Short mmCIF file of C-alpha atoms and ligand atoms in Angstrom, two decimals:
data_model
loop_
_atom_site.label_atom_id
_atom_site.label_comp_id
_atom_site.label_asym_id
_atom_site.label_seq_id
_atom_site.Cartn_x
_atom_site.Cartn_y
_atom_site.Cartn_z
CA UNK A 1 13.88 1.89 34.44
CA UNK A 2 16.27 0.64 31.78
CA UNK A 3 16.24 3.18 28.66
CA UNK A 4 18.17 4.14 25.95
CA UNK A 5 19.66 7.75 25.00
CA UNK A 6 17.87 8.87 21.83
CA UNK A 7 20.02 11.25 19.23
CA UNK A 8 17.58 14.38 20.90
CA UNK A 9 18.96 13.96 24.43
CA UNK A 10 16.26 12.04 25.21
CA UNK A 11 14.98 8.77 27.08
CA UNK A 12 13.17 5.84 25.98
CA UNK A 13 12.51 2.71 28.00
CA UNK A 14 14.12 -0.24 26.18
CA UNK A 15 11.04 -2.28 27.63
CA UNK A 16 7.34 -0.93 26.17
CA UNK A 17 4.01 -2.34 25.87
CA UNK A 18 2.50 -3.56 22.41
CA UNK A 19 -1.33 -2.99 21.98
CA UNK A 20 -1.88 -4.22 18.59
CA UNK A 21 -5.54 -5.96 18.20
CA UNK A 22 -6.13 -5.28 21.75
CA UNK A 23 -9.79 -3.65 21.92
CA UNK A 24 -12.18 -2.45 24.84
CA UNK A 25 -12.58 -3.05 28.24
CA UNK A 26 -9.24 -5.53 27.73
CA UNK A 27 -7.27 -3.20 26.26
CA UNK A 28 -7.81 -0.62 29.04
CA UNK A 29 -7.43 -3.33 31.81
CA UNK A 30 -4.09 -4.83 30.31
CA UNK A 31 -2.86 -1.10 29.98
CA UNK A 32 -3.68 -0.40 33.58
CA UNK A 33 -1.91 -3.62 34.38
CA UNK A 34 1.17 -3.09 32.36
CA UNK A 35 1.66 0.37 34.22
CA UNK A 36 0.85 -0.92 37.84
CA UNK A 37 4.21 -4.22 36.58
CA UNK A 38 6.16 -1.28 35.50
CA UNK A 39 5.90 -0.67 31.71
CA UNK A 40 6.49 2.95 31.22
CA UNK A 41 5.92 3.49 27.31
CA UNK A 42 2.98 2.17 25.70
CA UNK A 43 2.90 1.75 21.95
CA UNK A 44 -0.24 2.49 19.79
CA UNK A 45 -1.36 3.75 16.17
CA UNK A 46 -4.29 5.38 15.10
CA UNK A 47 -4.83 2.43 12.82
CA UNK A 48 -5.21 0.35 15.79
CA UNK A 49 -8.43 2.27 16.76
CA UNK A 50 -7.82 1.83 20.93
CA UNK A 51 -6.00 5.31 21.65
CA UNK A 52 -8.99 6.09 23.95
CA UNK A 53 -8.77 2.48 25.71
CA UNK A 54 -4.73 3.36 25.95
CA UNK A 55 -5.50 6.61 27.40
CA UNK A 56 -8.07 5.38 29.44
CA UNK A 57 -5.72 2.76 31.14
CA UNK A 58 -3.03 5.89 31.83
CA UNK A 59 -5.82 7.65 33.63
CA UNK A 60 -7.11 4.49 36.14
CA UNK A 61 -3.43 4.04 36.38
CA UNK A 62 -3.17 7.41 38.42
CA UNK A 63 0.11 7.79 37.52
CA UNK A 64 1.80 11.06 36.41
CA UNK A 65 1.98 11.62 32.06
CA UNK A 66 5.41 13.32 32.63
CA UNK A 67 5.80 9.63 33.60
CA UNK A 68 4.83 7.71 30.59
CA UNK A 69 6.11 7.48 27.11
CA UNK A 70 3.48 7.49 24.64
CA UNK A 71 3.87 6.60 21.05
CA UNK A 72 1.29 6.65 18.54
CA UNK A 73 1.74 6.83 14.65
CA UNK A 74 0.40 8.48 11.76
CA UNK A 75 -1.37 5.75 8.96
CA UNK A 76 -0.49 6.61 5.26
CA UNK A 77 -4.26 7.96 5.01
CA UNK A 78 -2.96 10.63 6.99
CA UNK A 79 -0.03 11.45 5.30
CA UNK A 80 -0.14 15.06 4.00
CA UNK A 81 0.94 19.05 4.73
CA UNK A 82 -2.14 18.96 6.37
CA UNK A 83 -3.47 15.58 6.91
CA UNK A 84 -0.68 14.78 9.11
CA UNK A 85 -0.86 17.81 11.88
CA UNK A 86 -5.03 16.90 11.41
CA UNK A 87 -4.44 13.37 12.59
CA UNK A 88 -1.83 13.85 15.42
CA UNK A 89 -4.57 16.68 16.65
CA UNK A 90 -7.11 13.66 16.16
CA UNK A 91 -4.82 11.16 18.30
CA UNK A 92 -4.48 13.79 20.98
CA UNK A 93 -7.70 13.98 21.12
CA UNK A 94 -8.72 10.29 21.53
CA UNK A 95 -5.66 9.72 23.62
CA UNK A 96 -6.90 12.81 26.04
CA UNK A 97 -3.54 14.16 25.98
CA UNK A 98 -1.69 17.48 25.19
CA UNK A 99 1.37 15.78 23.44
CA UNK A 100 2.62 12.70 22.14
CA UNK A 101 6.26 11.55 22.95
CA UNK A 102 7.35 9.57 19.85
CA UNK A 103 5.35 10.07 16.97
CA UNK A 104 5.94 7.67 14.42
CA UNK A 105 5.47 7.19 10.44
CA UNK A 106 3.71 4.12 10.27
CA UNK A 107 5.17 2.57 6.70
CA UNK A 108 6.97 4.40 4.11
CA UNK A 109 4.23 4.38 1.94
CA UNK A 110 7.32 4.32 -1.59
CA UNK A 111 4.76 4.65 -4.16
CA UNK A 112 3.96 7.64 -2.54
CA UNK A 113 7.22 8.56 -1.09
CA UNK A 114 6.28 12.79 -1.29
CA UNK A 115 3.64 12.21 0.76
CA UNK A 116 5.95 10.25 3.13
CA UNK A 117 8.23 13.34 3.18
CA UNK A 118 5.22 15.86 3.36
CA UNK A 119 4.11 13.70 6.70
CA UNK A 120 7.74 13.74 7.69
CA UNK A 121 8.01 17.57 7.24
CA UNK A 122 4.51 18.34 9.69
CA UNK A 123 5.66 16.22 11.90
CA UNK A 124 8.73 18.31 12.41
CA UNK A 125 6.46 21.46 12.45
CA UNK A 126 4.54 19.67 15.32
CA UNK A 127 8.08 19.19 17.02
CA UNK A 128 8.56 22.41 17.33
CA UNK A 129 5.26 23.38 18.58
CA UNK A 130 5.80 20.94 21.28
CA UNK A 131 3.43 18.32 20.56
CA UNK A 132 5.49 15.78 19.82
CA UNK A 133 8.64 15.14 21.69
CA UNK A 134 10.31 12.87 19.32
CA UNK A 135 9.80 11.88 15.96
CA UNK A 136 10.43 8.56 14.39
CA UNK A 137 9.60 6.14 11.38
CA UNK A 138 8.50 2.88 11.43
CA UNK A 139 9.40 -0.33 8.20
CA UNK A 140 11.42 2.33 6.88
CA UNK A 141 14.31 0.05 5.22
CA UNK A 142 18.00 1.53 5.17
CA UNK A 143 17.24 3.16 1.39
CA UNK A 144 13.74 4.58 2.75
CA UNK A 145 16.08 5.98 5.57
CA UNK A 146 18.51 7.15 3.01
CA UNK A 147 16.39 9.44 1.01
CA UNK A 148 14.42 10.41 4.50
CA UNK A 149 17.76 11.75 6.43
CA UNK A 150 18.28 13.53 2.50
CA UNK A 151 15.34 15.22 2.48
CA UNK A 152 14.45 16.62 5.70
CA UNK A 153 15.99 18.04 8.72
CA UNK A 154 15.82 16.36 12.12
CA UNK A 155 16.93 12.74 12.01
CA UNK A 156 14.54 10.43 13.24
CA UNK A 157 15.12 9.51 16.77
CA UNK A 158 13.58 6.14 16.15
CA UNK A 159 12.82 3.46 13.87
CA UNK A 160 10.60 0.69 14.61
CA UNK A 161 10.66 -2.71 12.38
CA UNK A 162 9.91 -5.88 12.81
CA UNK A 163 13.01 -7.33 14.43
CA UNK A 164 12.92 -11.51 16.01
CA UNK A 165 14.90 -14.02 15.82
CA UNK A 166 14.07 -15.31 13.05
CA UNK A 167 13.87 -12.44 11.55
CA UNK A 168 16.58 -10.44 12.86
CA UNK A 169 17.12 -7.24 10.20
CA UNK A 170 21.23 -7.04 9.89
CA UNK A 171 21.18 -4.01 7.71
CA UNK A 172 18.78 -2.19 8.61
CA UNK A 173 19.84 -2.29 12.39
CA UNK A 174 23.10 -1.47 11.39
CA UNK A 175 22.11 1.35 9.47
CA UNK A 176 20.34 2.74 12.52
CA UNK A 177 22.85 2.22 14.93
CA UNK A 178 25.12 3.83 12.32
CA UNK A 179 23.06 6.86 12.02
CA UNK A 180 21.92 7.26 15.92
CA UNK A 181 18.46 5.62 15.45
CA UNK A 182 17.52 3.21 17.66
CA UNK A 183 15.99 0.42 16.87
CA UNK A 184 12.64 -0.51 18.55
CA UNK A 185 11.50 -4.02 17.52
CA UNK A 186 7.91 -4.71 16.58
CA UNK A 187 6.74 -8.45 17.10
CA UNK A 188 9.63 -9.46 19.32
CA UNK A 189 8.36 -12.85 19.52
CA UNK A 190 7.47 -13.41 16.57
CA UNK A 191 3.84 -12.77 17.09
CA UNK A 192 3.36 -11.48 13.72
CA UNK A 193 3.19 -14.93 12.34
CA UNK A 194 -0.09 -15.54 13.93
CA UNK A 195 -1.84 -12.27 13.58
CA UNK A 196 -1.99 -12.64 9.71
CA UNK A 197 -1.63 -15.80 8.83
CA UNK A 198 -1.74 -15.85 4.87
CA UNK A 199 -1.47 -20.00 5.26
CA UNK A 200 -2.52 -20.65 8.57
CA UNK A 201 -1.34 -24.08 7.94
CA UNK A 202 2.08 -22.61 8.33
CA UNK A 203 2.21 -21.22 11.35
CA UNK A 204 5.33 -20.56 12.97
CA UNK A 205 5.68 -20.45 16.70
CA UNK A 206 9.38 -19.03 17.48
CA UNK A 207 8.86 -19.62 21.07
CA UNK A 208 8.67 -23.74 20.43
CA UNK A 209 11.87 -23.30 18.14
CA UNK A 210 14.19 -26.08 20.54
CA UNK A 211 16.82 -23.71 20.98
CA UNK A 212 14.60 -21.47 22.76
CA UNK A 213 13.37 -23.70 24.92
CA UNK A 214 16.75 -25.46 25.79
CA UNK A 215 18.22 -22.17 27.04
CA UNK A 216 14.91 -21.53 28.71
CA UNK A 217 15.55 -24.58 30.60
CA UNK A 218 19.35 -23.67 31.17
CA UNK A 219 18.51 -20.36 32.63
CA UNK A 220 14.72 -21.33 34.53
CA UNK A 221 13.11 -18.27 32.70
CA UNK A 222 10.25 -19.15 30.36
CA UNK A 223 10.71 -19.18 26.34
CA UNK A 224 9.84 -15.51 26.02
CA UNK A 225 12.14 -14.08 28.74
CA UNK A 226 15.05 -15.48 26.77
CA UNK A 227 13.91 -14.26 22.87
CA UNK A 228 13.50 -10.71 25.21
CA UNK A 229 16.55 -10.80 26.52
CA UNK A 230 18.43 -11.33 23.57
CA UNK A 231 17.17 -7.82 22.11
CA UNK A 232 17.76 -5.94 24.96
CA UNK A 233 21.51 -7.33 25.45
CA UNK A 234 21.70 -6.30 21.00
CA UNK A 235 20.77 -3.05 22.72
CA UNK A 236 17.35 -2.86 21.21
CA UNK A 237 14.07 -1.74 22.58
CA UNK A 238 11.07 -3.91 22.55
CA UNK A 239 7.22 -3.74 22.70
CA UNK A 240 5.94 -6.71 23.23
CA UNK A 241 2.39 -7.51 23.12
CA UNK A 242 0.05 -9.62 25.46
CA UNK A 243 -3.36 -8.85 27.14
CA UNK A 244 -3.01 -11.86 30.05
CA UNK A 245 -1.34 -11.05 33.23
CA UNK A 246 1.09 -13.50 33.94
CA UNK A 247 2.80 -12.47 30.63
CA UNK A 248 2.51 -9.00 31.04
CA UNK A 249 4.37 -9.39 34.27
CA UNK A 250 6.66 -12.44 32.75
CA UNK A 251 7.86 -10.02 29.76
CA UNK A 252 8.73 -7.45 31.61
CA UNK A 253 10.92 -9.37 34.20
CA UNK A 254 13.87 -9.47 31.89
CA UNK A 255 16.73 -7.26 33.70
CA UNK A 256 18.28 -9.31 36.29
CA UNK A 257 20.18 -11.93 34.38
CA UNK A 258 21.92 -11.80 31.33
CA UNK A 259 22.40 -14.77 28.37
CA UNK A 260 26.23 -15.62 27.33
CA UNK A 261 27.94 -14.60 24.44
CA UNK A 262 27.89 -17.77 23.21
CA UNK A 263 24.29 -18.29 23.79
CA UNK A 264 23.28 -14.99 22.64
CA UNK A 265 25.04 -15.76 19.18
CA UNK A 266 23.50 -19.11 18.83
CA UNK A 267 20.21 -17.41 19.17
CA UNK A 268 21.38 -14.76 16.33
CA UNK A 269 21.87 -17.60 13.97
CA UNK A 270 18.43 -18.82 14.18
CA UNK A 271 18.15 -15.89 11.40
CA UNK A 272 15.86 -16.96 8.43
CA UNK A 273 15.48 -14.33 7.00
CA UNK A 274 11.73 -14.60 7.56
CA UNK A 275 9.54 -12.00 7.10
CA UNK A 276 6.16 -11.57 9.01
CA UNK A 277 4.76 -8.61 7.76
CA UNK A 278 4.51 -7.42 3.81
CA UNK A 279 7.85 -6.02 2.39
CA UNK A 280 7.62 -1.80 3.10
CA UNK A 281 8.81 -1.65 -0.62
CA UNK A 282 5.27 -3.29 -1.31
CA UNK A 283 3.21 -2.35 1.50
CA UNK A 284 0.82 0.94 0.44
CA UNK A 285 -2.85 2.35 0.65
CA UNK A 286 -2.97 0.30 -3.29
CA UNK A 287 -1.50 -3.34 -1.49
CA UNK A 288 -3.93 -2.85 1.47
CA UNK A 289 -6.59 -2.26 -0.94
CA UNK A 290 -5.66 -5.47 -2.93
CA UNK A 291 -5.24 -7.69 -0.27
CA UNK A 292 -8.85 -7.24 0.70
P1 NAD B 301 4.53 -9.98 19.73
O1 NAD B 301 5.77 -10.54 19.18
O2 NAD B 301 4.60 -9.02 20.86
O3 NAD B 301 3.64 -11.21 20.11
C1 NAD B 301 2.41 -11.05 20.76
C2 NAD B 301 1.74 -12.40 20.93
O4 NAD B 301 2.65 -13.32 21.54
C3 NAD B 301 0.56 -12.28 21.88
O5 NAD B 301 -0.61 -11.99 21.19
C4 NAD B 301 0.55 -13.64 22.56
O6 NAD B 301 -0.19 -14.51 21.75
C5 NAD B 301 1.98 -14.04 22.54
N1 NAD B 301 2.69 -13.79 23.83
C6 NAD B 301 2.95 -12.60 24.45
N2 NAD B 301 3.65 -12.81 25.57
C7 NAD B 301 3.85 -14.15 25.66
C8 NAD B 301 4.51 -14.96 26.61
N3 NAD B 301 5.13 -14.45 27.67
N4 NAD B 301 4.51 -16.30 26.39
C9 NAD B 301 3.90 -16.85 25.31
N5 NAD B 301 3.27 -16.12 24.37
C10 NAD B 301 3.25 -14.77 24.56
O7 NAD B 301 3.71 -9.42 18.49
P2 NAD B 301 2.91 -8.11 18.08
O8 NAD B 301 1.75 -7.84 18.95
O9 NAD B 301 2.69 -8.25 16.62
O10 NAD B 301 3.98 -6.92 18.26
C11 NAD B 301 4.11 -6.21 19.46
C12 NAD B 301 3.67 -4.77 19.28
O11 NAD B 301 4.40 -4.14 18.23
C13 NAD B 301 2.22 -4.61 18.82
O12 NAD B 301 1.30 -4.85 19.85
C14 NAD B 301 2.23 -3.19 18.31
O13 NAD B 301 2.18 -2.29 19.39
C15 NAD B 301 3.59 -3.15 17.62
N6 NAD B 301 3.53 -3.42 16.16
C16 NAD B 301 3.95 -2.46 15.30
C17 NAD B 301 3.90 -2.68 13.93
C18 NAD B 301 4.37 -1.61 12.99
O14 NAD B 301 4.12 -1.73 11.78
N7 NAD B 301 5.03 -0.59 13.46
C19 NAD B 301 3.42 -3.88 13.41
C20 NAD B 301 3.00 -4.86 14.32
C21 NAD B 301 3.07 -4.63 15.68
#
């Protein structure tokens, strides 16, 4: 298993598996699957409302929880002294575990940044009651990060953005790295583009970009392998997301060759510096309500 050292001493497997809109009997097959290729950490949210279908799929897995890395997040309606430790108790719950490993923040929430700290500060409290192994943040940009790692006490071991190709984060990844943070990347190929379209006229399909495909031809691994590849040789971790089998097995078959410099680079310069997802600055409980 390939992982990366986390500022706490501890582990995380560069390679995870994203479960974003997956639902039911799928989600619980495709989570059994993804532990039976390999995948060790699984990545949900209690926004995502399939913690029992990822549970689920670790238990008809058979295979040992000291042997999994779970992450699930807290969403912004459960920021709060006591809304927080109430909602991990809640994901336990659902999950049927006894502790989480990474526990993340799910946005920054910066018109409420308190309540962002409050969240931050029970998490910590839940740290050290042993029911979360690791804390981390998720969108937070490097100024989120700056007040954060001002305000509180244990740095976060993680933080997970939205990090592609074409969208490839500079700063912010720096600003981990500089800090010990590791960066986990959300929508590694680019899958964000399709899950909320705002003109679905404009759809944008980073694994037909012709660079892509040409080195997928150079080095005989499909479109995907190479855009996964390139994070994990930037040293990243990745979760990416499918519910078919062939690419569940297909994404995770990305250790035994490596891409060039040269062709790594030419991938970095694909940059566009487009964003999927809503800006954190923006993204609160008032823009979700809006955007309805
Ligand atoms: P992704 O980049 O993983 O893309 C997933 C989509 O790409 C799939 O639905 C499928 O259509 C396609 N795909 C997957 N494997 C493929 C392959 N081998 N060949 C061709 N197409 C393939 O996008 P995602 O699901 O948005 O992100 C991955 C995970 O990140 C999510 O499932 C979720 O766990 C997490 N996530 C976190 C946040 C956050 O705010 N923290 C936001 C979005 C997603």
């Amino acid at each position: 298993m390939n992982t990366l050292l986390m500022n706490n001493s501890q582990k995380i497997p560069m390679m995870g598996f994203g479960v974003y809109l997956s639902t039911g009997t799928q989600a619980i097959e495709s989570v059994q699957l993804a532990i039976e290729t390999g995948y060790r950490l699984l990545d949900t949210a209690s926004i995502y409302g399939n913690e029992y279908e990822v549970g689920e799929g670790v238990r008809r897995s058979g295979i040992a929880r000291k042997d999994m890395f779970i992450t699930t997040k807290a969403w912004l309606n459960e920021y709060g002294k006591e809304k927080t430790p109430e909602a991990l108790h809640r994901s336990l719950k659902t999950l049927g575990l006894d502790y989480i490993d990474l526990y993340l923040l799910h946005w920054p929430a910066p018109s409420s940044f308190e309540m962002t700290i409050d969240a931050y500060h029970a998490a910590e409290l839940l740290m050290e009651q042993g029911l979360i192994k690791s804390i981390g943040v998720s969108n937070f940009t490097s100024e989120h990060l700056h007040r954060l790692l001002s305000e509180t006490d244990v740095i976060p071991a993680v933080n997970q953005i939205e990090l592609h190709p074409y969208f490839i984060q500079t700063e912010t990844a720096l600003f981990n790295h500089q800090h010990g943070i590791i960066t986990q990347c959300w929508s590694p190929l680019g899958g964000i583009y399709t899950n909320h379209p705002e003109n679905p006229q404009a759809i944008i399909n980073l694994l037909s970009d012709p660079l892509i495909i040409d080195l997928a031809n150079k080095y005989n691994k499909t479109p995907a392998q190479i855009v996964l590849r390139w994070h994990i040789q930037h040293k990243y971790a990745v979760i990416p997301k499918s519910i078919h089998p062939s690419r569940i097995m297909e994404n995770f078959d990305v250790f035994g060759y490596s891409l060039t410099e040269d062709d790594s680079s030419q991938i970095d310069h694909l940059n566009r510096n487009l964003r999927g997802s809503a800006h954190p600055d923006v993204f609160d409980l008032s823009f979700m309500a809006n955007r309805k």
